[in-house]
Amino acid sequence: MREQRIGDVRVDVCPSCRGTWFDRDELRLLKDREERGAYRWLDVDLWKDRSRFGRSERARLRCPRDRKALVTLRYGESTVGVDVCDTCHGVWLGRDEFDEILEHLRSRVDSTTAAHYVKDLRAELREVLGGPEDPSSELADVAKVASLLQLRFIIEHPALLEALQRLPKV
């Protein structure tokens, strides 16, 4: 494994397969520190809501930190398997898995209704008060969901958007 920087976070990359090992919280740190871009989209707290991640058989891989067998979790409703260590909470993403997760998230964005985003926005607002991340990071998550809600609302109600655009500017 070779150490590589993504932003100001150091991760370990396998030079032969190009997979990446993220120690505990490194994916969350990347998400929290990126205002825009791919990492900002990730929901990477695999241990916050275990019901959202389907557990499968033990992976054939071993944790580079404690050498225990990794467990493969299904990422949300996708078919993407993410290998994690139950002990140290590190995450292994194969070379293509990160792109597959992003593609899954893009398809969810395209198919999610405004009503669902309102529900997500409420959940994110609750996390500002007592979520696992620091409040500024939780507020950034609220802003991301609010932005997606705005875009979805415009898509679902184009006539309303046209009416709003015809209103006199104040």
Short mmCIF file of N, CA and C in Angstrom, two decimals:
data_model
loop_
_atom_site.label_atom_id
_atom_site.label_comp_id
_atom_site.label_asym_id
_atom_site.label_seq_id
_atom_site.Cartn_x
_atom_site.Cartn_y
_atom_site.Cartn_z
N MET A 1 0.84 -1.18 0.00
CA MET A 1 0.00 0.00 0.00
C MET A 1 0.89 1.25 0.00
N ARG A 2 0.45 2.24 -0.73
CA ARG A 2 1.16 3.52 -0.77
C ARG A 2 0.25 4.62 -0.28
N GLU A 3 0.81 5.49 0.52
CA GLU A 3 0.04 6.62 1.04
C GLU A 3 -0.17 7.65 -0.07
N GLN A 4 -1.38 8.17 -0.14
CA GLN A 4 -1.72 9.18 -1.15
C GLN A 4 -2.63 10.21 -0.50
N ARG A 5 -2.49 11.45 -0.93
CA ARG A 5 -3.33 12.52 -0.38
C ARG A 5 -4.51 12.77 -1.29
N ILE A 6 -5.68 12.88 -0.68
CA ILE A 6 -6.88 13.36 -1.36
C ILE A 6 -7.29 14.59 -0.56
N GLY A 7 -7.10 15.75 -1.15
CA GLY A 7 -7.27 16.98 -0.36
C GLY A 7 -6.23 16.96 0.74
N ASP A 8 -6.69 17.12 1.98
CA ASP A 8 -5.73 17.07 3.09
C ASP A 8 -5.86 15.78 3.91
N VAL A 9 -6.49 14.77 3.31
CA VAL A 9 -6.64 13.48 3.98
C VAL A 9 -5.71 12.47 3.30
N ARG A 10 -4.98 11.74 4.13
CA ARG A 10 -4.07 10.72 3.61
C ARG A 10 -4.78 9.37 3.64
N VAL A 11 -4.78 8.69 2.50
CA VAL A 11 -5.38 7.36 2.38
C VAL A 11 -4.31 6.41 1.85
N ASP A 12 -4.62 5.13 1.87
CA ASP A 12 -3.69 4.12 1.38
C ASP A 12 -4.24 3.52 0.09
N VAL A 13 -3.41 3.49 -0.96
CA VAL A 13 -3.81 2.98 -2.26
C VAL A 13 -2.93 1.80 -2.62
N CYS A 14 -3.57 0.74 -3.11
CA CYS A 14 -2.83 -0.43 -3.57
C CYS A 14 -2.30 -0.15 -4.98
N PRO A 15 -0.99 -0.18 -5.19
CA PRO A 15 -0.44 0.15 -6.51
C PRO A 15 -0.81 -0.87 -7.59
N SER A 16 -1.11 -2.11 -7.21
CA SER A 16 -1.42 -3.10 -8.25
C SER A 16 -2.88 -3.08 -8.66
N CYS A 17 -3.83 -3.01 -7.71
CA CYS A 17 -5.25 -3.06 -8.08
C CYS A 17 -5.91 -1.68 -8.07
N ARG A 18 -5.24 -0.67 -7.53
CA ARG A 18 -5.73 0.72 -7.43
C ARG A 18 -6.91 0.87 -6.48
N GLY A 19 -7.14 -0.14 -5.63
CA GLY A 19 -8.15 -0.01 -4.58
C GLY A 19 -7.64 0.94 -3.50
N THR A 20 -8.56 1.47 -2.71
CA THR A 20 -8.19 2.45 -1.68
C THR A 20 -8.69 2.01 -0.32
N TRP A 21 -7.81 2.11 0.69
CA TRP A 21 -8.17 1.84 2.07
C TRP A 21 -8.36 3.17 2.78
N PHE A 22 -9.54 3.31 3.40
CA PHE A 22 -9.85 4.51 4.19
C PHE A 22 -9.92 4.08 5.64
N ASP A 23 -9.02 4.61 6.49
CA ASP A 23 -9.11 4.34 7.91
C ASP A 23 -10.40 4.95 8.45
N ARG A 24 -10.74 4.56 9.67
CA ARG A 24 -11.96 5.04 10.31
C ARG A 24 -12.07 6.57 10.15
N ASP A 25 -13.21 7.02 9.72
CA ASP A 25 -13.58 8.44 9.57
C ASP A 25 -12.93 9.15 8.39
N GLU A 26 -12.02 8.53 7.65
CA GLU A 26 -11.38 9.25 6.54
C GLU A 26 -12.37 9.58 5.43
N LEU A 27 -13.29 8.66 5.10
CA LEU A 27 -14.31 8.99 4.09
C LEU A 27 -15.20 10.12 4.57
N ARG A 28 -15.58 10.09 5.85
CA ARG A 28 -16.42 11.16 6.41
C ARG A 28 -15.67 12.49 6.37
N LEU A 29 -14.39 12.47 6.69
CA LEU A 29 -13.59 13.70 6.63
C LEU A 29 -13.54 14.25 5.21
N LEU A 30 -13.34 13.38 4.23
CA LEU A 30 -13.34 13.84 2.83
C LEU A 30 -14.68 14.47 2.49
N LYS A 31 -15.76 13.82 2.89
CA LYS A 31 -17.11 14.34 2.63
C LYS A 31 -17.30 15.70 3.31
N ASP A 32 -16.91 15.78 4.56
CA ASP A 32 -17.12 17.01 5.33
C ASP A 32 -16.30 18.18 4.81
N ARG A 33 -15.12 17.91 4.30
CA ARG A 33 -14.22 18.99 3.90
C ARG A 33 -14.41 19.43 2.46
N GLU A 34 -15.21 18.70 1.70
CA GLU A 34 -15.42 19.04 0.30
C GLU A 34 -16.77 19.74 0.15
N GLU A 35 -16.74 21.00 -0.26
CA GLU A 35 -17.99 21.74 -0.42
C GLU A 35 -18.77 21.29 -1.64
N ARG A 36 -18.06 20.96 -2.70
CA ARG A 36 -18.68 20.46 -3.92
C ARG A 36 -17.89 19.23 -4.35
N GLY A 37 -18.44 18.50 -5.26
CA GLY A 37 -17.69 17.38 -5.81
C GLY A 37 -18.16 16.04 -5.32
N ALA A 38 -17.46 15.02 -5.75
CA ALA A 38 -17.89 13.65 -5.57
C ALA A 38 -18.00 13.23 -4.11
N TYR A 39 -17.04 13.55 -3.28
CA TYR A 39 -17.08 13.08 -1.90
C TYR A 39 -18.22 13.70 -1.12
N ARG A 40 -18.63 14.90 -1.44
CA ARG A 40 -19.72 15.57 -0.72
C ARG A 40 -21.02 14.76 -0.80
N TRP A 41 -21.18 13.96 -1.83
CA TRP A 41 -22.41 13.20 -2.03
C TRP A 41 -22.49 11.94 -1.18
N LEU A 42 -21.36 11.45 -0.72
CA LEU A 42 -21.35 10.15 -0.06
C LEU A 42 -22.07 10.16 1.27
N ASP A 43 -22.80 9.10 1.51
CA ASP A 43 -23.34 8.82 2.83
C ASP A 43 -22.48 7.69 3.35
N VAL A 44 -21.48 8.04 4.12
CA VAL A 44 -20.44 7.06 4.44
C VAL A 44 -20.46 6.58 5.87
N ASP A 45 -21.41 7.03 6.66
CA ASP A 45 -21.45 6.57 8.04
C ASP A 45 -22.13 5.20 8.07
N LEU A 46 -21.37 4.16 7.75
CA LEU A 46 -21.92 2.83 7.60
C LEU A 46 -22.44 2.26 8.91
N TRP A 47 -22.06 2.84 10.03
CA TRP A 47 -22.46 2.29 11.32
C TRP A 47 -23.57 3.10 11.97
N LYS A 48 -23.95 4.22 11.39
CA LYS A 48 -25.00 5.05 11.97
C LYS A 48 -26.37 4.40 11.82
N ASP A 49 -26.67 3.88 10.65
CA ASP A 49 -27.97 3.28 10.38
C ASP A 49 -27.74 1.96 9.66
N ARG A 50 -27.46 0.93 10.45
CA ARG A 50 -27.11 -0.38 9.88
C ARG A 50 -28.21 -0.93 8.98
N SER A 51 -29.47 -0.53 9.21
CA SER A 51 -30.56 -1.07 8.41
C SER A 51 -30.47 -0.63 6.95
N ARG A 52 -29.75 0.45 6.67
CA ARG A 52 -29.61 0.94 5.30
C ARG A 52 -28.54 0.19 4.52
N PHE A 53 -27.77 -0.63 5.19
CA PHE A 53 -26.68 -1.33 4.55
C PHE A 53 -26.85 -2.83 4.77
N GLY A 54 -27.09 -3.56 3.70
CA GLY A 54 -27.29 -5.00 3.80
C GLY A 54 -25.98 -5.74 3.97
N ARG A 55 -25.91 -6.56 4.98
CA ARG A 55 -24.70 -7.32 5.27
C ARG A 55 -24.68 -8.59 4.43
N SER A 56 -23.53 -8.89 3.89
CA SER A 56 -23.41 -10.14 3.14
C SER A 56 -22.32 -10.98 3.77
N GLU A 57 -21.88 -11.97 3.05
CA GLU A 57 -20.85 -12.86 3.57
C GLU A 57 -19.55 -12.11 3.82
N ARG A 58 -18.68 -12.75 4.54
CA ARG A 58 -17.36 -12.19 4.76
C ARG A 58 -16.64 -12.07 3.43
N ALA A 59 -15.97 -10.97 3.25
CA ALA A 59 -15.20 -10.75 2.02
C ALA A 59 -13.95 -11.62 2.05
N ARG A 60 -13.36 -11.81 0.90
CA ARG A 60 -12.13 -12.59 0.83
C ARG A 60 -10.93 -11.75 1.25
N LEU A 61 -11.14 -10.48 1.47
CA LEU A 61 -10.06 -9.56 1.82
C LEU A 61 -9.87 -9.48 3.33
N ARG A 62 -8.67 -9.09 3.72
CA ARG A 62 -8.36 -8.90 5.14
C ARG A 62 -8.03 -7.44 5.39
N CYS A 63 -8.35 -6.99 6.58
CA CYS A 63 -8.08 -5.61 6.99
C CYS A 63 -6.57 -5.39 7.03
N PRO A 64 -6.09 -4.32 6.39
CA PRO A 64 -4.65 -4.06 6.43
C PRO A 64 -4.17 -3.61 7.81
N ARG A 65 -5.08 -3.24 8.69
CA ARG A 65 -4.68 -2.78 10.03
C ARG A 65 -4.61 -3.92 11.03
N ASP A 66 -5.70 -4.73 11.12
CA ASP A 66 -5.75 -5.77 12.15
C ASP A 66 -5.82 -7.19 11.59
N ARG A 67 -5.76 -7.33 10.24
CA ARG A 67 -5.72 -8.61 9.53
C ARG A 67 -6.98 -9.46 9.69
N LYS A 68 -8.06 -8.90 10.24
CA LYS A 68 -9.32 -9.65 10.35
C LYS A 68 -10.04 -9.62 9.01
N ALA A 69 -10.88 -10.62 8.77
CA ALA A 69 -11.63 -10.68 7.52
C ALA A 69 -12.58 -9.49 7.43
N LEU A 70 -12.61 -8.86 6.26
CA LEU A 70 -13.55 -7.77 6.04
C LEU A 70 -14.94 -8.33 5.78
N VAL A 71 -15.95 -7.52 6.07
CA VAL A 71 -17.34 -7.87 5.82
C VAL A 71 -17.82 -6.99 4.68
N THR A 72 -18.56 -7.58 3.75
CA THR A 72 -19.08 -6.81 2.63
C THR A 72 -20.47 -6.32 2.96
N LEU A 73 -20.67 -5.01 2.88
CA LEU A 73 -21.98 -4.40 3.07
C LEU A 73 -22.47 -3.90 1.73
N ARG A 74 -23.75 -4.05 1.48
CA ARG A 74 -24.35 -3.50 0.27
C ARG A 74 -24.64 -2.02 0.55
N TYR A 75 -24.21 -1.16 -0.37
CA TYR A 75 -24.37 0.28 -0.19
C TYR A 75 -25.82 0.66 -0.50
N GLY A 76 -26.60 0.98 0.54
CA GLY A 76 -27.98 1.40 0.36
C GLY A 76 -28.78 0.37 -0.42
N GLU A 77 -29.57 0.85 -1.37
CA GLU A 77 -30.37 -0.05 -2.20
C GLU A 77 -29.62 -0.46 -3.46
N SER A 78 -28.35 -0.16 -3.54
CA SER A 78 -27.56 -0.46 -4.73
C SER A 78 -27.08 -1.91 -4.69
N THR A 79 -26.40 -2.29 -5.74
CA THR A 79 -25.77 -3.61 -5.78
C THR A 79 -24.29 -3.51 -5.46
N VAL A 80 -23.82 -2.33 -5.10
CA VAL A 80 -22.40 -2.10 -4.83
C VAL A 80 -22.04 -2.67 -3.46
N GLY A 81 -21.01 -3.50 -3.43
CA GLY A 81 -20.51 -4.03 -2.18
C GLY A 81 -19.34 -3.21 -1.68
N VAL A 82 -19.41 -2.85 -0.42
CA VAL A 82 -18.34 -2.08 0.23
C VAL A 82 -17.76 -2.97 1.32
N ASP A 83 -16.47 -3.18 1.29
CA ASP A 83 -15.81 -4.04 2.28
C ASP A 83 -15.37 -3.20 3.46
N VAL A 84 -15.79 -3.64 4.67
CA VAL A 84 -15.50 -2.88 5.88
C VAL A 84 -14.94 -3.81 6.95
N CYS A 85 -14.24 -3.22 7.88
CA CYS A 85 -13.72 -3.96 9.03
C CYS A 85 -14.63 -3.69 10.22
N ASP A 86 -15.19 -4.75 10.78
CA ASP A 86 -16.06 -4.60 11.96
C ASP A 86 -15.30 -4.11 13.17
N THR A 87 -14.00 -4.32 13.20
CA THR A 87 -13.20 -3.96 14.37
C THR A 87 -12.74 -2.50 14.33
N CYS A 88 -12.05 -2.12 13.26
CA CYS A 88 -11.48 -0.76 13.20
C CYS A 88 -12.33 0.22 12.40
N HIS A 89 -13.39 -0.28 11.74
CA HIS A 89 -14.31 0.53 10.92
C HIS A 89 -13.64 1.17 9.72
N GLY A 90 -12.56 0.56 9.25
CA GLY A 90 -11.96 1.01 8.00
C GLY A 90 -12.81 0.54 6.83
N VAL A 91 -12.62 1.17 5.68
CA VAL A 91 -13.41 0.87 4.49
C VAL A 91 -12.47 0.65 3.31
N TRP A 92 -12.70 -0.44 2.58
CA TRP A 92 -11.95 -0.73 1.37
C TRP A 92 -12.87 -0.50 0.18
N LEU A 93 -12.44 0.35 -0.74
CA LEU A 93 -13.17 0.55 -1.99
C LEU A 93 -12.28 0.11 -3.13
N GLY A 94 -12.74 -0.89 -3.87
CA GLY A 94 -12.04 -1.30 -5.07
C GLY A 94 -12.03 -0.16 -6.07
N ARG A 95 -11.20 -0.26 -7.06
CA ARG A 95 -11.00 0.81 -8.04
C ARG A 95 -12.31 1.33 -8.62
N ASP A 96 -13.24 0.45 -8.94
CA ASP A 96 -14.48 0.87 -9.59
C ASP A 96 -15.63 1.12 -8.62
N GLU A 97 -15.51 0.68 -7.38
CA GLU A 97 -16.64 0.79 -6.44
C GLU A 97 -17.02 2.23 -6.13
N PHE A 98 -16.05 3.11 -6.01
CA PHE A 98 -16.37 4.51 -5.74
C PHE A 98 -17.22 5.09 -6.87
N ASP A 99 -16.81 4.83 -8.12
CA ASP A 99 -17.58 5.30 -9.27
C ASP A 99 -18.97 4.68 -9.31
N GLU A 100 -19.08 3.40 -8.94
CA GLU A 100 -20.38 2.74 -8.91
C GLU A 100 -21.29 3.35 -7.85
N ILE A 101 -20.73 3.71 -6.70
CA ILE A 101 -21.52 4.38 -5.66
C ILE A 101 -22.02 5.73 -6.17
N LEU A 102 -21.13 6.49 -6.80
CA LEU A 102 -21.55 7.80 -7.33
C LEU A 102 -22.64 7.65 -8.39
N GLU A 103 -22.52 6.65 -9.24
CA GLU A 103 -23.55 6.41 -10.25
C GLU A 103 -24.88 6.06 -9.59
N HIS A 104 -24.83 5.25 -8.55
CA HIS A 104 -26.04 4.91 -7.80
C HIS A 104 -26.67 6.17 -7.20
N LEU A 105 -25.83 7.03 -6.62
CA LEU A 105 -26.35 8.26 -6.02
C LEU A 105 -26.94 9.19 -7.08
N ARG A 106 -26.31 9.27 -8.24
CA ARG A 106 -26.85 10.10 -9.33
C ARG A 106 -28.23 9.59 -9.77
N SER A 107 -28.36 8.28 -9.87
CA SER A 107 -29.66 7.72 -10.28
C SER A 107 -30.71 7.97 -9.21
N ARG A 108 -30.32 7.94 -7.95
CA ARG A 108 -31.26 8.26 -6.86
C ARG A 108 -31.69 9.71 -6.94
N VAL A 109 -30.75 10.61 -7.23
CA VAL A 109 -31.08 12.03 -7.35
C VAL A 109 -32.11 12.23 -8.46
N ASP A 110 -31.92 11.52 -9.57
CA ASP A 110 -32.83 11.66 -10.70
C ASP A 110 -34.21 11.09 -10.44
N SER A 111 -34.32 10.13 -9.52
CA SER A 111 -35.61 9.46 -9.31
C SER A 111 -36.30 9.84 -8.01
N THR A 112 -35.65 10.58 -7.15
CA THR A 112 -36.23 10.94 -5.86
C THR A 112 -37.21 12.09 -6.03
N THR A 113 -38.35 11.99 -5.34
CA THR A 113 -39.37 13.03 -5.43
C THR A 113 -39.08 14.18 -4.46
N ALA A 114 -39.74 15.31 -4.71
CA ALA A 114 -39.61 16.45 -3.79
C ALA A 114 -40.09 16.07 -2.39
N ALA A 115 -41.16 15.29 -2.31
CA ALA A 115 -41.67 14.87 -1.00
C ALA A 115 -40.62 14.07 -0.23
N HIS A 116 -39.88 13.23 -0.93
CA HIS A 116 -38.83 12.46 -0.27
C HIS A 116 -37.70 13.38 0.21
N TYR A 117 -37.37 14.38 -0.59
CA TYR A 117 -36.33 15.33 -0.16
C TYR A 117 -36.77 16.13 1.06
N VAL A 118 -38.05 16.43 1.16
CA VAL A 118 -38.56 17.12 2.36
C VAL A 118 -38.33 16.24 3.58
N LYS A 119 -38.61 14.95 3.44
CA LYS A 119 -38.37 13.99 4.53
C LYS A 119 -36.89 13.95 4.88
N ASP A 120 -36.04 13.88 3.85
CA ASP A 120 -34.58 13.88 4.08
C ASP A 120 -34.13 15.16 4.77
N LEU A 121 -34.72 16.29 4.36
CA LEU A 121 -34.34 17.57 4.94
C LEU A 121 -34.68 17.60 6.43
N ARG A 122 -35.84 17.08 6.80
CA ARG A 122 -36.21 17.00 8.23
C ARG A 122 -35.20 16.16 9.00
N ALA A 123 -34.83 15.03 8.43
CA ALA A 123 -33.87 14.15 9.11
C ALA A 123 -32.52 14.83 9.27
N GLU A 124 -32.07 15.53 8.23
CA GLU A 124 -30.79 16.25 8.31
C GLU A 124 -30.84 17.37 9.34
N LEU A 125 -31.97 18.06 9.42
CA LEU A 125 -32.12 19.13 10.42
C LEU A 125 -32.05 18.57 11.84
N ARG A 126 -32.63 17.39 12.06
CA ARG A 126 -32.53 16.75 13.38
C ARG A 126 -31.08 16.44 13.72
N GLU A 127 -30.30 16.05 12.70
CA GLU A 127 -28.91 15.69 12.95
C GLU A 127 -28.05 16.91 13.30
N VAL A 128 -28.50 18.11 12.92
CA VAL A 128 -27.74 19.31 13.29
C VAL A 128 -27.68 19.41 14.81
N LEU A 129 -28.76 19.02 15.47
CA LEU A 129 -28.82 19.12 16.93
C LEU A 129 -28.12 17.98 17.66
N GLY A 130 -28.06 16.81 17.03
CA GLY A 130 -27.46 15.70 17.76
C GLY A 130 -26.87 14.63 16.88
N GLY A 131 -26.43 15.01 15.70
CA GLY A 131 -25.89 14.03 14.76
C GLY A 131 -24.47 13.62 15.11
N PRO A 132 -23.98 12.65 14.38
CA PRO A 132 -22.65 12.11 14.66
C PRO A 132 -21.51 13.04 14.23
N GLU A 133 -21.79 13.98 13.33
CA GLU A 133 -20.75 14.88 12.83
C GLU A 133 -20.85 16.22 13.56
N ASP A 134 -19.85 17.07 13.36
CA ASP A 134 -19.89 18.37 13.99
C ASP A 134 -21.00 19.21 13.33
N PRO A 135 -21.58 20.19 14.05
CA PRO A 135 -22.72 20.96 13.53
C PRO A 135 -22.47 21.63 12.18
N SER A 136 -21.27 22.12 11.93
CA SER A 136 -21.02 22.77 10.63
C SER A 136 -21.10 21.76 9.49
N SER A 137 -20.63 20.55 9.72
CA SER A 137 -20.74 19.51 8.71
C SER A 137 -22.20 19.11 8.51
N GLU A 138 -22.94 19.00 9.60
CA GLU A 138 -24.36 18.66 9.50
C GLU A 138 -25.11 19.75 8.74
N LEU A 139 -24.76 21.02 8.97
CA LEU A 139 -25.41 22.12 8.23
C LEU A 139 -25.08 22.05 6.74
N ALA A 140 -23.87 21.64 6.41
CA ALA A 140 -23.51 21.46 5.00
C ALA A 140 -24.36 20.37 4.37
N ASP A 141 -24.66 19.31 5.13
CA ASP A 141 -25.53 18.25 4.64
C ASP A 141 -26.95 18.80 4.41
N VAL A 142 -27.42 19.65 5.32
CA VAL A 142 -28.74 20.28 5.17
C VAL A 142 -28.77 21.10 3.89
N ALA A 143 -27.71 21.87 3.67
CA ALA A 143 -27.64 22.71 2.46
C ALA A 143 -27.66 21.85 1.20
N LYS A 144 -26.97 20.72 1.21
CA LYS A 144 -26.95 19.83 0.04
C LYS A 144 -28.35 19.30 -0.25
N VAL A 145 -29.06 18.83 0.80
CA VAL A 145 -30.41 18.29 0.60
C VAL A 145 -31.36 19.40 0.16
N ALA A 146 -31.22 20.60 0.75
CA ALA A 146 -32.08 21.72 0.35
C ALA A 146 -31.86 22.08 -1.12
N SER A 147 -30.63 22.03 -1.56
CA SER A 147 -30.33 22.30 -2.96
C SER A 147 -30.97 21.25 -3.87
N LEU A 148 -30.86 19.99 -3.49
CA LEU A 148 -31.49 18.92 -4.27
C LEU A 148 -33.01 19.05 -4.27
N LEU A 149 -33.58 19.45 -3.13
CA LEU A 149 -35.02 19.68 -3.05
C LEU A 149 -35.44 20.79 -4.01
N GLN A 150 -34.68 21.87 -4.03
CA GLN A 150 -34.99 22.98 -4.93
C GLN A 150 -34.96 22.53 -6.39
N LEU A 151 -33.93 21.79 -6.77
CA LEU A 151 -33.83 21.31 -8.15
C LEU A 151 -34.98 20.36 -8.50
N ARG A 152 -35.29 19.45 -7.60
CA ARG A 152 -36.37 18.50 -7.85
C ARG A 152 -37.71 19.22 -7.94
N PHE A 153 -37.92 20.21 -7.09
CA PHE A 153 -39.17 20.97 -7.11
C PHE A 153 -39.34 21.68 -8.46
N ILE A 154 -38.26 22.24 -8.97
CA ILE A 154 -38.29 22.91 -10.27
C ILE A 154 -38.64 21.92 -11.38
N ILE A 155 -38.06 20.73 -11.30
CA ILE A 155 -38.33 19.71 -12.31
C ILE A 155 -39.79 19.24 -12.24
N GLU A 156 -40.30 19.08 -11.01
CA GLU A 156 -41.66 18.57 -10.85
C GLU A 156 -42.73 19.64 -11.12
N HIS A 157 -42.36 20.90 -10.99
CA HIS A 157 -43.36 21.98 -11.13
C HIS A 157 -42.85 23.09 -12.06
N PRO A 158 -42.64 22.79 -13.33
CA PRO A 158 -42.09 23.80 -14.25
C PRO A 158 -43.02 25.00 -14.45
N ALA A 159 -44.33 24.79 -14.39
CA ALA A 159 -45.27 25.91 -14.56
C ALA A 159 -45.13 26.91 -13.41
N LEU A 160 -44.90 26.39 -12.20
CA LEU A 160 -44.71 27.27 -11.05
C LEU A 160 -43.42 28.08 -11.21
N LEU A 161 -42.39 27.45 -11.70
CA LEU A 161 -41.13 28.15 -11.94
C LEU A 161 -41.33 29.28 -12.95
N GLU A 162 -42.05 28.98 -14.03
CA GLU A 162 -42.31 30.02 -15.05
C GLU A 162 -43.09 31.18 -14.45
N ALA A 163 -44.07 30.89 -13.61
CA ALA A 163 -44.86 31.94 -12.96
C ALA A 163 -43.97 32.78 -12.05
N LEU A 164 -43.10 32.12 -11.30
CA LEU A 164 -42.19 32.86 -10.42
C LEU A 164 -41.24 33.75 -11.21
N GLN A 165 -40.80 33.27 -12.35
CA GLN A 165 -39.88 34.06 -13.19
C GLN A 165 -40.56 35.29 -13.80
N ARG A 166 -41.87 35.22 -13.95
CA ARG A 166 -42.61 36.36 -14.53
C ARG A 166 -42.92 37.44 -13.49
N LEU A 167 -42.73 37.11 -12.21
CA LEU A 167 -43.01 38.09 -11.16
C LEU A 167 -42.01 39.24 -11.29
N PRO A 168 -42.48 40.47 -10.97
CA PRO A 168 -41.55 41.61 -11.04
C PRO A 168 -40.43 41.45 -10.02
N LYS A 169 -39.25 41.84 -10.42
CA LYS A 169 -38.07 41.79 -9.52
C LYS A 169 -38.20 42.90 -8.49
N VAL A 170 -37.88 42.58 -7.28
CA VAL A 170 -37.96 43.56 -6.19
C VAL A 170 -36.60 44.04 -5.81
#
